[in-house]
PDB file of C-alpha atoms and ligand atoms in Angstrom:
ATOM      1  CA  MET A   1     165.035  66.824 153.311  1.00 96.00           C
ATOM      2  CA  ARG A   2     162.615  65.207 155.275  1.00 97.00           C
ATOM      3  CA  ILE A   3     163.688  61.697 157.163  1.00 97.00           C
ATOM      4  CA  ASP A   4     161.317  59.321 158.630  1.00 98.00           C
ATOM      5  CA  VAL A   5     162.263  56.180 160.767  1.00 98.00           C
ATOM      6  CA  VAL A   6     160.140  54.190 162.366  1.00 98.00           C
ATOM      7  CA  SER A   7     161.369  51.577 165.383  1.00 98.00           C
ATOM      8  CA  ILE A   8     160.219  49.991 168.196  1.00 98.00           C
ATOM      9  CA  PHE A   9     163.125  51.427 170.501  1.00 98.00           C
ATOM     10  CA  PRO A  10     162.779  55.485 169.075  1.00 98.00           C
ATOM     11  CA  GLU A  11     165.674  55.912 171.738  1.00 98.00           C
ATOM     12  CA  TYR A  12     168.117  54.476 169.768  1.00 98.00           C
ATOM     13  CA  LEU A  13     167.663  57.237 167.428  1.00 98.00           C
ATOM     14  CA  ALA A  14     168.645  59.759 170.321  1.00 97.00           C
ATOM     15  CA  PRO A  15     172.164  60.208 168.770  1.00 97.00           C
ATOM     16  CA  LEU A  16     170.727  61.605 165.543  1.00 96.00           C
ATOM     17  CA  GLU A  17     169.611  64.697 168.129  1.00 96.00           C
ATOM     18  CA  LEU A  18     173.926  65.537 167.817  1.00 95.00           C
ATOM     19  CA  SER A  19     176.011  66.574 166.996  1.00 92.00           C
ATOM     20  CA  LEU A  20     175.870  68.078 162.300  1.00 93.00           C
ATOM     21  CA  ILE A  21     172.705  65.953 162.555  1.00 96.00           C
ATOM     22  CA  GLY A  22     171.647  67.789 165.764  1.00 96.00           C
ATOM     23  CA  LYS A  23     172.303  70.806 163.849  1.00 96.00           C
ATOM     24  CA  ALA A  24     171.379  70.489 160.321  1.00 96.00           C
ATOM     25  CA  ARG A  25     167.944  69.644 162.357  1.00 96.00           C
ATOM     26  CA  GLN A  26     167.797  72.645 164.532  1.00 97.00           C
ATOM     27  CA  ASP A  27     169.190  74.461 161.488  1.00 97.00           C
ATOM     28  CA  GLY A  28     165.774  73.471 159.395  1.00 96.00           C
ATOM     29  CA  LEU A  29     167.613  71.548 156.737  1.00 96.00           C
ATOM     30  CA  LEU A  30     166.905  68.295 158.002  1.00 97.00           C
ATOM     31  CA  GLU A  31     163.396  67.265 159.427  1.00 97.00           C
ATOM     32  CA  LEU A  32     163.760  63.967 160.777  1.00 97.00           C
ATOM     33  CA  ASN A  33     160.687  61.812 162.902  1.00 97.00           C
ATOM     34  CA  VAL A  34     161.453  58.907 164.870  1.00 98.00           C
ATOM     35  CA  HIS A  35     157.776  56.763 165.676  1.00 98.00           C
ATOM     36  CA  ASP A  36     157.461  54.123 167.193  1.00 98.00           C
ATOM     37  CA  LEU A  37     155.681  51.024 166.232  1.00 98.00           C
ATOM     38  CA  ARG A  38     154.073  49.996 169.025  1.00 98.00           C
ATOM     39  CA  THR A  39     151.492  53.235 168.572  1.00 98.00           C
ATOM     40  CA  PHE A  40     150.461  51.506 165.407  1.00 98.00           C
ATOM     41  CA  THR A  41     149.450  48.342 167.384  1.00 98.00           C
ATOM     42  CA  THR A  42     145.396  48.050 168.714  1.00 97.00           C
ATOM     43  CA  ASP A  43     145.807  45.626 170.583  1.00 98.00           C
ATOM     44  CA  LYS A  44     146.204  45.491 174.937  1.00 98.00           C
ATOM     45  CA  HIS A  45     149.720  44.429 174.616  1.00 98.00           C
ATOM     46  CA  ARG A  46     150.771  46.359 171.836  1.00 98.00           C
ATOM     47  CA  THR A  47     151.993  43.375 169.730  1.00 98.00           C
ATOM     48  CA  VAL A  48     154.389  43.255 167.113  1.00 98.00           C
ATOM     49  CA  ASP A  49     155.689  40.506 166.254  1.00 97.00           C
ATOM     50  CA  ASP A  50     154.326  36.307 166.119  1.00 97.00           C
ATOM     51  CA  THR A  51     156.076  33.127 165.708  1.00 97.00           C
ATOM     52  CA  PRO A  52     157.057  32.140 161.825  1.00 97.00           C
ATOM     53  CA  TYR A  53     154.763  30.059 159.521  1.00 98.00           C
ATOM     54  CA  GLY A  54     156.775  27.446 158.283  1.00 97.00           C
ATOM     55  CA  GLY A  55     158.213  26.823 161.624  1.00 97.00           C
ATOM     56  CA  GLY A  56     162.134  27.859 163.283  1.00 96.00           C
ATOM     57  CA  ALA A  57     163.421  30.029 165.642  1.00 95.00           C
ATOM     58  CA  GLY A  58     162.182  33.958 166.845  1.00 95.00           C
ATOM     59  CA  MET A  59     159.804  35.908 166.358  1.00 97.00           C
ATOM     60  CA  VAL A  60     158.860  38.205 163.204  1.00 97.00           C
ATOM     61  CA  MET A  61     157.088  41.346 162.902  1.00 98.00           C
ATOM     62  CA  LYS A  62     153.527  41.729 161.976  1.00 98.00           C
ATOM     63  CA  PRO A  63     152.546  43.237 159.210  1.00 98.00           C
ATOM     64  CA  GLU A  64     149.021  45.053 159.800  1.00 98.00           C
ATOM     65  CA  PRO A  65     151.249  47.760 162.728  1.00 98.00           C
ATOM     66  CA  TRP A  66     153.974  48.205 159.635  1.00 98.00           C
ATOM     67  CA  ALA A  67     151.005  49.187 157.268  1.00 98.00           C
ATOM     68  CA  GLN A  68     149.253  51.234 159.419  1.00 98.00           C
ATOM     69  CA  ALA A  69     152.869  53.164 160.541  1.00 98.00           C
ATOM     70  CA  LEU A  70     153.826  53.475 156.736  1.00 98.00           C
ATOM     71  CA  GLU A  71     150.167  54.769 155.728  1.00 98.00           C
ATOM     72  CA  SER A  72     150.065  57.357 157.990  1.00 97.00           C
ATOM     73  CA  ILE A  73     154.087  58.782 157.625  1.00 97.00           C
ATOM     74  CA  ALA A  74     152.807  59.107 153.398  1.00 96.00           C
ATOM     75  CA  LYS A  75     149.283  60.226 154.091  1.00 94.00           C
ATOM     76  CA  SER A  76     151.220  63.244 156.093  1.00 93.00           C
ATOM     77  CA  GLY A  77     153.804  63.878 154.034  1.00 82.00           C
ATOM     78  CA  MET A  78     153.700  65.607 150.310  1.00 72.00           C
ATOM     79  CA  THR A  79     152.554  62.707 147.717  1.00 68.00           C
ATOM     80  CA  PRO A  80     152.653  62.364 143.661  1.00 65.00           C
ATOM     81  CA  GLU A  81     148.983  64.231 143.853  1.00 67.00           C
ATOM     82  CA  ASP A  82     150.895  67.407 145.569  1.00 71.00           C
ATOM     83  CA  GLY A  83     152.837  67.910 143.713  1.00 71.00           C
ATOM     84  CA  ALA A  84     156.241  65.696 145.052  1.00 73.00           C
ATOM     85  CA  ALA A  85     158.194  64.688 141.727  1.00 72.00           C
ATOM     86  CA  LYS A  86     157.973  61.324 143.552  1.00 88.00           C
ATOM     87  CA  LYS A  87     157.220  58.304 145.928  1.00 95.00           C
ATOM     88  CA  PRO A  88     159.457  58.792 148.706  1.00 97.00           C
ATOM     89  CA  VAL A  89     162.111  56.236 149.323  1.00 98.00           C
ATOM     90  CA  LEU A  90     161.391  53.429 152.109  1.00 98.00           C
ATOM     91  CA  ILE A  91     164.728  52.074 153.283  1.00 98.00           C
ATOM     92  CA  VAL A  92     163.948  49.104 155.113  1.00 98.00           C
ATOM     93  CA  PRO A  93     167.862  48.047 156.767  1.00 98.00           C
ATOM     94  CA  SER A  94     168.733  43.993 156.519  1.00 97.00           C
ATOM     95  CA  PRO A  95     171.800  41.958 155.930  1.00 96.00           C
ATOM     96  CA  ALA A  96     169.757  40.793 152.878  1.00 96.00           C
ATOM     97  CA  GLY A  97     169.768  44.092 151.299  1.00 97.00           C
ATOM     98  CA  GLU A  98     171.825  45.889 149.194  1.00 98.00           C
ATOM     99  CA  ARG A  99     175.084  46.967 150.308  1.00 97.00           C
ATOM    100  CA  PHE A 100     175.398  50.928 151.211  1.00 98.00           C
ATOM    101  CA  ASN A 101     178.034  52.532 150.042  1.00 96.00           C
ATOM    102  CA  GLN A 102     179.387  56.002 149.585  1.00 95.00           C
ATOM    103  CA  ALA A 103     177.522  56.075 145.868  1.00 95.00           C
ATOM    104  CA  LEU A 104     174.189  54.849 147.621  1.00 97.00           C
ATOM    105  CA  ALA A 105     174.569  57.712 150.357  1.00 97.00           C
ATOM    106  CA  TYR A 106     174.743  60.895 147.996  1.00 96.00           C
ATOM    107  CA  GLU A 107     172.474  59.219 145.430  1.00 97.00           C
ATOM    108  CA  LEU A 108     169.550  59.321 148.571  1.00 98.00           C
ATOM    109  CA  ALA A 109     170.619  62.688 149.545  1.00 98.00           C
ATOM    110  CA  ASP A 110     168.934  63.695 146.246  1.00 97.00           C
ATOM    111  CA  GLU A 111     165.703  62.497 147.385  1.00 97.00           C
ATOM    112  CA  GLU A 112     163.069  64.676 148.781  1.00 96.00           C
ATOM    113  CA  GLN A 113     161.215  62.292 151.839  1.00 97.00           C
ATOM    114  CA  LEU A 114     162.950  58.733 153.149  1.00 98.00           C
ATOM    115  CA  VAL A 115     161.943  56.200 156.044  1.00 98.00           C
ATOM    116  CA  PHE A 116     163.275  54.060 157.699  1.00 98.00           C
ATOM    117  CA  ALA A 117     161.938  51.110 158.661  1.00 98.00           C
ATOM    118  CA  CYS A 118     163.427  49.262 161.478  1.00 98.00           C
ATOM    119  CA  GLY A 119     163.314  45.359 161.530  1.00 96.00           C
ATOM    120  CA  ARG A 120     164.321  43.667 164.454  1.00 89.00           C
ATOM    121  CA  TYR A 121     163.861  39.530 165.525  1.00 82.00           C
ATOM    122  CA  GLU A 122     163.803  37.471 162.391  1.00 92.00           C
ATOM    123  CA  GLY A 123     162.601  40.948 160.154  1.00 95.00           C
ATOM    124  CA  ILE A 124     159.873  41.900 158.753  1.00 98.00           C
ATOM    125  CA  ASP A 125     156.693  39.748 157.171  1.00 98.00           C
ATOM    126  CA  GLU A 126     157.994  40.068 153.421  1.00 97.00           C
ATOM    127  CA  ARG A 127     154.078  41.014 152.437  1.00 98.00           C
ATOM    128  CA  VAL A 128     154.836  44.309 153.784  1.00 98.00           C
ATOM    129  CA  ILE A 129     157.977  44.933 151.637  1.00 97.00           C
ATOM    130  CA  GLU A 130     155.825  43.954 148.363  1.00 97.00           C
ATOM    131  CA  TRP A 131     152.421  45.873 149.561  1.00 98.00           C
ATOM    132  CA  ALA A 132     154.679  49.050 150.412  1.00 98.00           C
ATOM    133  CA  ALA A 133     155.245  49.428 146.815  1.00 97.00           C
ATOM    134  CA  GLY A 134     152.451  51.288 146.363  1.00 96.00           C
ATOM    135  CA  HIS A 135     153.783  54.416 148.226  1.00 96.00           C
ATOM    136  CA  PHE A 136     157.234  53.966 147.961  1.00 97.00           C
ATOM    137  CA  THR A 137     160.278  53.554 146.096  1.00 98.00           C
ATOM    138  CA  VAL A 138     161.238  50.303 148.326  1.00 98.00           C
ATOM    139  CA  ARG A 139     165.453  49.496 148.690  1.00 98.00           C
ATOM    140  CA  PRO A 140     166.289  46.826 151.484  1.00 98.00           C
ATOM    141  CA  MET A 141     169.921  48.286 152.156  1.00 98.00           C
ATOM    142  CA  SER A 142     172.811  46.364 154.333  1.00 98.00           C
ATOM    143  CA  LEU A 143     175.110  48.068 155.771  1.00 98.00           C
ATOM    144  CA  GLY A 144     177.587  44.955 155.382  1.00 97.00           C
ATOM    145  CA  ASP A 145     178.114  41.510 155.686  1.00 97.00           C
ATOM    146  CA  TYR A 146     177.517  40.920 159.932  1.00 97.00           C
ATOM    147  CA  VAL A 147     173.673  40.719 161.297  1.00 96.00           C
ATOM    148  CA  LEU A 148     172.779  43.334 163.966  1.00 97.00           C
ATOM    149  CA  ASN A 149     170.327  43.082 166.623  1.00 96.00           C
ATOM    150  CA  GLY A 150     168.101  45.021 164.532  1.00 96.00           C
ATOM    151  CA  GLY A 151     168.566  48.189 161.816  1.00 98.00           C
ATOM    152  CA  GLU A 152     168.397  50.763 164.548  1.00 98.00           C
ATOM    153  CA  VAL A 153     171.794  51.212 164.318  1.00 98.00           C
ATOM    154  CA  ALA A 154     172.478  50.324 160.580  1.00 98.00           C
ATOM    155  CA  VAL A 155     169.803  53.814 160.452  1.00 98.00           C
ATOM    156  CA  LEU A 156     172.562  56.095 162.235  1.00 98.00           C
ATOM    157  CA  ALA A 157     175.131  55.508 160.394  1.00 98.00           C
ATOM    158  CA  MET A 158     172.987  55.454 157.147  1.00 98.00           C
ATOM    159  CA  VAL A 159     171.741  58.995 158.579  1.00 98.00           C
ATOM    160  CA  GLU A 160     174.285  60.558 159.724  1.00 97.00           C
ATOM    161  CA  ALA A 161     176.730  59.309 156.022  1.00 97.00           C
ATOM    162  CA  ILE A 162     173.535  60.560 153.833  1.00 98.00           C
ATOM    163  CA  GLY A 163     172.626  63.990 155.824  1.00 97.00           C
ATOM    164  CA  ARG A 164     175.970  65.489 156.274  1.00 96.00           C
ATOM    165  CA  LEU A 165     175.934  65.778 152.217  1.00 96.00           C
ATOM    166  CA  LEU A 166     172.660  67.590 152.539  1.00 96.00           C
ATOM    167  CA  PRO A 167     173.879  71.224 151.223  1.00 94.00           C
ATOM    168  CA  GLY A 168     174.865  73.133 154.482  1.00 93.00           C
ATOM    169  CA  VAL A 169     174.930  70.414 156.669  1.00 93.00           C
ATOM    170  CA  VAL A 170     179.298  70.290 156.532  1.00 92.00           C
ATOM    171  CA  GLY A 171     180.609  73.402 157.180  1.00 87.00           C
ATOM    172  CA  ASN A 172     183.661  73.750 154.389  1.00 88.00           C
ATOM    173  CA  PRO A 173     182.484  71.389 151.443  1.00 86.00           C
ATOM    174  CA  GLU A 174     185.951  71.125 150.381  1.00 88.00           C
ATOM    175  CA  SER A 175     186.227  68.868 153.040  1.00 84.00           C
ATOM    176  CA  LEU A 176     183.626  66.078 151.182  1.00 90.00           C
ATOM    177  CA  VAL A 177     186.097  65.960 147.630  1.00 83.00           C
ATOM    178  CA  GLU A 178     188.918  64.368 149.513  1.00 79.00           C
ATOM    179  CA  GLU A 179     188.004  61.774 151.819  1.00 84.00           C
ATOM    180  CA  SER A 180     187.678  58.348 151.486  1.00 82.00           C
ATOM    181  CA  HIS A 181     185.419  57.177 148.484  1.00 85.00           C
ATOM    182  CA  SER A 182     184.507  60.321 147.519  1.00 82.00           C
ATOM    183  CA  ASP A 183     186.686  59.263 144.541  1.00 86.00           C
ATOM    184  CA  GLY A 184     186.374  55.150 144.724  1.00 90.00           C
ATOM    185  CA  LEU A 185     189.788  55.225 146.909  1.00 94.00           C
ATOM    186  CA  LEU A 186     191.294  55.539 149.707  1.00 96.00           C
ATOM    187  CA  GLU A 187     191.583  58.980 151.622  1.00 94.00           C
ATOM    188  CA  TYR A 188     195.919  59.665 151.906  1.00 97.00           C
ATOM    189  CA  PRO A 189     197.158  60.083 155.692  1.00 97.00           C
ATOM    190  CA  VAL A 190     197.095  62.886 157.489  1.00 97.00           C
ATOM    191  CA  TYR A 191     199.380  64.415 159.816  1.00 98.00           C
ATOM    192  CA  THR A 192     199.535  67.859 162.366  1.00 98.00           C
ATOM    193  CA  LYS A 193     201.672  69.568 164.232  1.00 98.00           C
ATOM    194  CA  PRO A 194     204.256  68.887 166.255  1.00 98.00           C
ATOM    195  CA  SER A 195     206.374  67.743 162.396  1.00 98.00           C
ATOM    196  CA  SER A 196     208.841  65.552 165.355  1.00 98.00           C
ATOM    197  CA  TRP A 197     206.859  63.344 167.589  1.00 98.00           C
ATOM    198  CA  ARG A 198     208.119  60.704 169.600  1.00 98.00           C
ATOM    199  CA  ASP A 199     211.034  60.297 166.833  1.00 98.00           C
ATOM    200  CA  ARG A 200     208.414  60.306 164.435  1.00 98.00           C
ATOM    201  CA  GLU A 201     209.002  62.549 161.675  1.00 98.00           C
ATOM    202  CA  VAL A 202     206.087  63.998 159.422  1.00 98.00           C
ATOM    203  CA  PRO A 203     206.614  63.315 155.920  1.00 98.00           C
ATOM    204  CA  ALA A 204     209.373  65.666 154.558  1.00 98.00           C
ATOM    205  CA  ILE A 205     207.332  66.326 150.959  1.00 98.00           C
ATOM    206  CA  LEU A 206     204.355  68.036 153.662  1.00 98.00           C
ATOM    207  CA  LEU A 207     206.850  70.807 154.580  1.00 98.00           C
ATOM    208  CA  SER A 208     208.189  71.523 151.725  1.00 98.00           C
ATOM    209  CA  GLY A 209     205.656  74.149 150.727  1.00 97.00           C
ATOM    210  CA  ASN A 210     205.385  72.434 147.006  1.00 98.00           C
ATOM    211  CA  HIS A 211     201.988  72.103 146.580  1.00 98.00           C
ATOM    212  CA  GLY A 212     202.260  69.926 143.176  1.00 98.00           C
ATOM    213  CA  LYS A 213     204.403  67.323 144.638  1.00 98.00           C
ATOM    214  CA  ILE A 214     202.116  67.084 147.729  1.00 98.00           C
ATOM    215  CA  ALA A 215     199.818  66.759 145.301  1.00 97.00           C
ATOM    216  CA  GLN A 216     201.505  63.784 143.964  1.00 97.00           C
ATOM    217  CA  TRP A 217     202.566  61.881 146.603  1.00 98.00           C
ATOM    218  CA  ARG A 218     198.766  62.520 148.456  1.00 97.00           C
ATOM    219  CA  ARG A 219     197.759  60.833 145.170  1.00 96.00           C
ATOM    220  CA  HIS A 220     200.114  57.598 145.327  1.00 97.00           C
ATOM    221  CA  GLU A 221     199.229  57.409 148.865  1.00 97.00           C
ATOM    222  CA  GLN A 222     195.698  56.792 148.409  1.00 96.00           C
ATOM    223  CA  PHE A 223     196.366  54.110 145.452  1.00 96.00           C
ATOM    224  CA  ARG A 224     198.861  52.246 148.436  1.00 97.00           C
ATOM    225  CA  ARG A 225     196.873  52.478 150.697  1.00 97.00           C
ATOM    226  CA  THR A 226     193.739  50.897 149.062  1.00 96.00           C
ATOM    227  CA  ALA A 227     195.902  48.321 147.445  1.00 96.00           C
ATOM    228  CA  ALA A 228     197.292  47.541 150.289  1.00 97.00           C
ATOM    229  CA  ARG A 229     193.425  47.479 153.043  1.00 97.00           C
ATOM    230  CA  ARG A 230     191.267  47.602 150.510  1.00 96.00           C
ATOM    231  CA  PRO A 231     192.331  45.412 146.579  1.00 95.00           C
ATOM    232  CA  ASP A 232     188.418  44.941 146.031  1.00 93.00           C
ATOM    233  CA  LEU A 233     187.836  48.879 145.275  1.00 92.00           C
ATOM    234  CA  LEU A 234     191.115  48.931 143.141  1.00 91.00           C
ATOM    235  CA  ALA A 235     189.840  46.096 141.340  1.00 86.00           C
ATOM    236  CA  GLU A 236     186.630  48.424 140.610  1.00 83.00           C
ATOM    237  CA  PHE A 237     188.277  51.745 140.093  1.00 80.00           C
ATOM    238  CA  ASP A 238     187.317  52.725 136.302  1.00 62.00           C
ATOM    239  CA  ALA A 239     191.164  52.951 135.191  1.00 58.00           C
ATOM    240  CA  GLY A 240     189.283  54.484 131.870  1.00 52.00           C
ATOM    241  CA  GLY A 241     188.856  57.521 134.589  1.00 59.00           C
ATOM    242  CA  LEU A 242     192.664  57.454 135.859  1.00 64.00           C
ATOM    243  CA  THR A 243     193.957  61.036 134.589  1.00 65.00           C
ATOM    244  CA  ARG A 244     198.122  60.629 133.287  1.00 58.00           C
ATOM    245  CA  ALA A 245     198.807  62.731 136.515  1.00 62.00           C
ATOM    246  CA  ASP A 246     197.167  59.169 138.313  1.00 68.00           C
ATOM    247  CA  LYS A 247     199.641  57.107 136.174  1.00 58.00           C
ATOM    248  CA  ALA A 248     202.662  58.943 137.439  1.00 63.00           C
ATOM    249  CA  ALA A 249     201.354  58.409 141.243  1.00 65.00           C
ATOM    250  CA  PHE A 250     200.328  55.093 140.090  1.00 63.00           C
TER     251      PHE A 250
HETATM  252  N1  ADE B 301     170.104  44.688 160.278  1.00 52.58           N
HETATM  253  C1  ADE B 301     171.050  43.774 160.954  1.00 52.58           C
HETATM  254  N2  ADE B 301     171.836  43.642 160.097  1.00 52.58           N
HETATM  255  C2  ADE B 301     171.560  44.631 159.489  1.00 52.58           C
HETATM  256  C3  ADE B 301     172.915  44.954 158.506  1.00 52.58           C
HETATM  257  N3  ADE B 301     174.272  44.452 158.559  1.00 52.58           N
HETATM  258  N4  ADE B 301     172.767  46.221 157.971  1.00 52.58           N
HETATM  259  C4  ADE B 301     171.177  46.403 158.316  1.00 52.58           C
HETATM  260  N5  ADE B 301     170.341  45.975 159.125  1.00 52.58           N
HETATM  261  C5  ADE B 301     170.918  45.432 159.563  1.00 52.58           C
END
């Protein structure tokens, strides 16, 4: 997969050189390029923002530097004419976007190229979003119902969530199967040695060696936890998908 990120703070993306994602880049599993939006300006002050039409507080990002940046990225990548299966996806992080979640992380991990446009201030001139649809599949996306200062922190989260799903990035792919949200429920609690710690015992069932009973206990804990912490997820959980073992565990 290829990922391009455009930002006025390219240094913000430095953590993507570390840990699993950094290693995936070194191993050639992920090509990730960070672009400074200001290099696509033409004035002496490298201006990227201006006052909003209609008035109001804050500044809006000017359209032309964005068009230059996105056009240069579109030209440098594979186009459908070169045999790319489809247009790259342009993700615009915004609190006004579609809510990002694990299902979307899986969907985006199947793409050939993702481009992230990090807005700052009050956002990017809306005409960029319309115009970009000629080159990209445009998807404004929100991390959650709160406001960040810009898209960079959202990009760090989304690239990590997507990047770890790419083949070969996580050493043991089994660990992706039993984690929170992989099946619509939260993960069961986990324990390690010692079995007794500060007067607290590991649940006896986990020491029993009875794998069937352990699996049933874990499933029950998934339901219990989800009901307590995220009843909204439980409501969405497809009751038709419940197995007989699930019904017994619930
Ligand atoms: N930019 C500002 N707030 C954001 C949010 N909640 N999600 C994604 N991008 C953002």
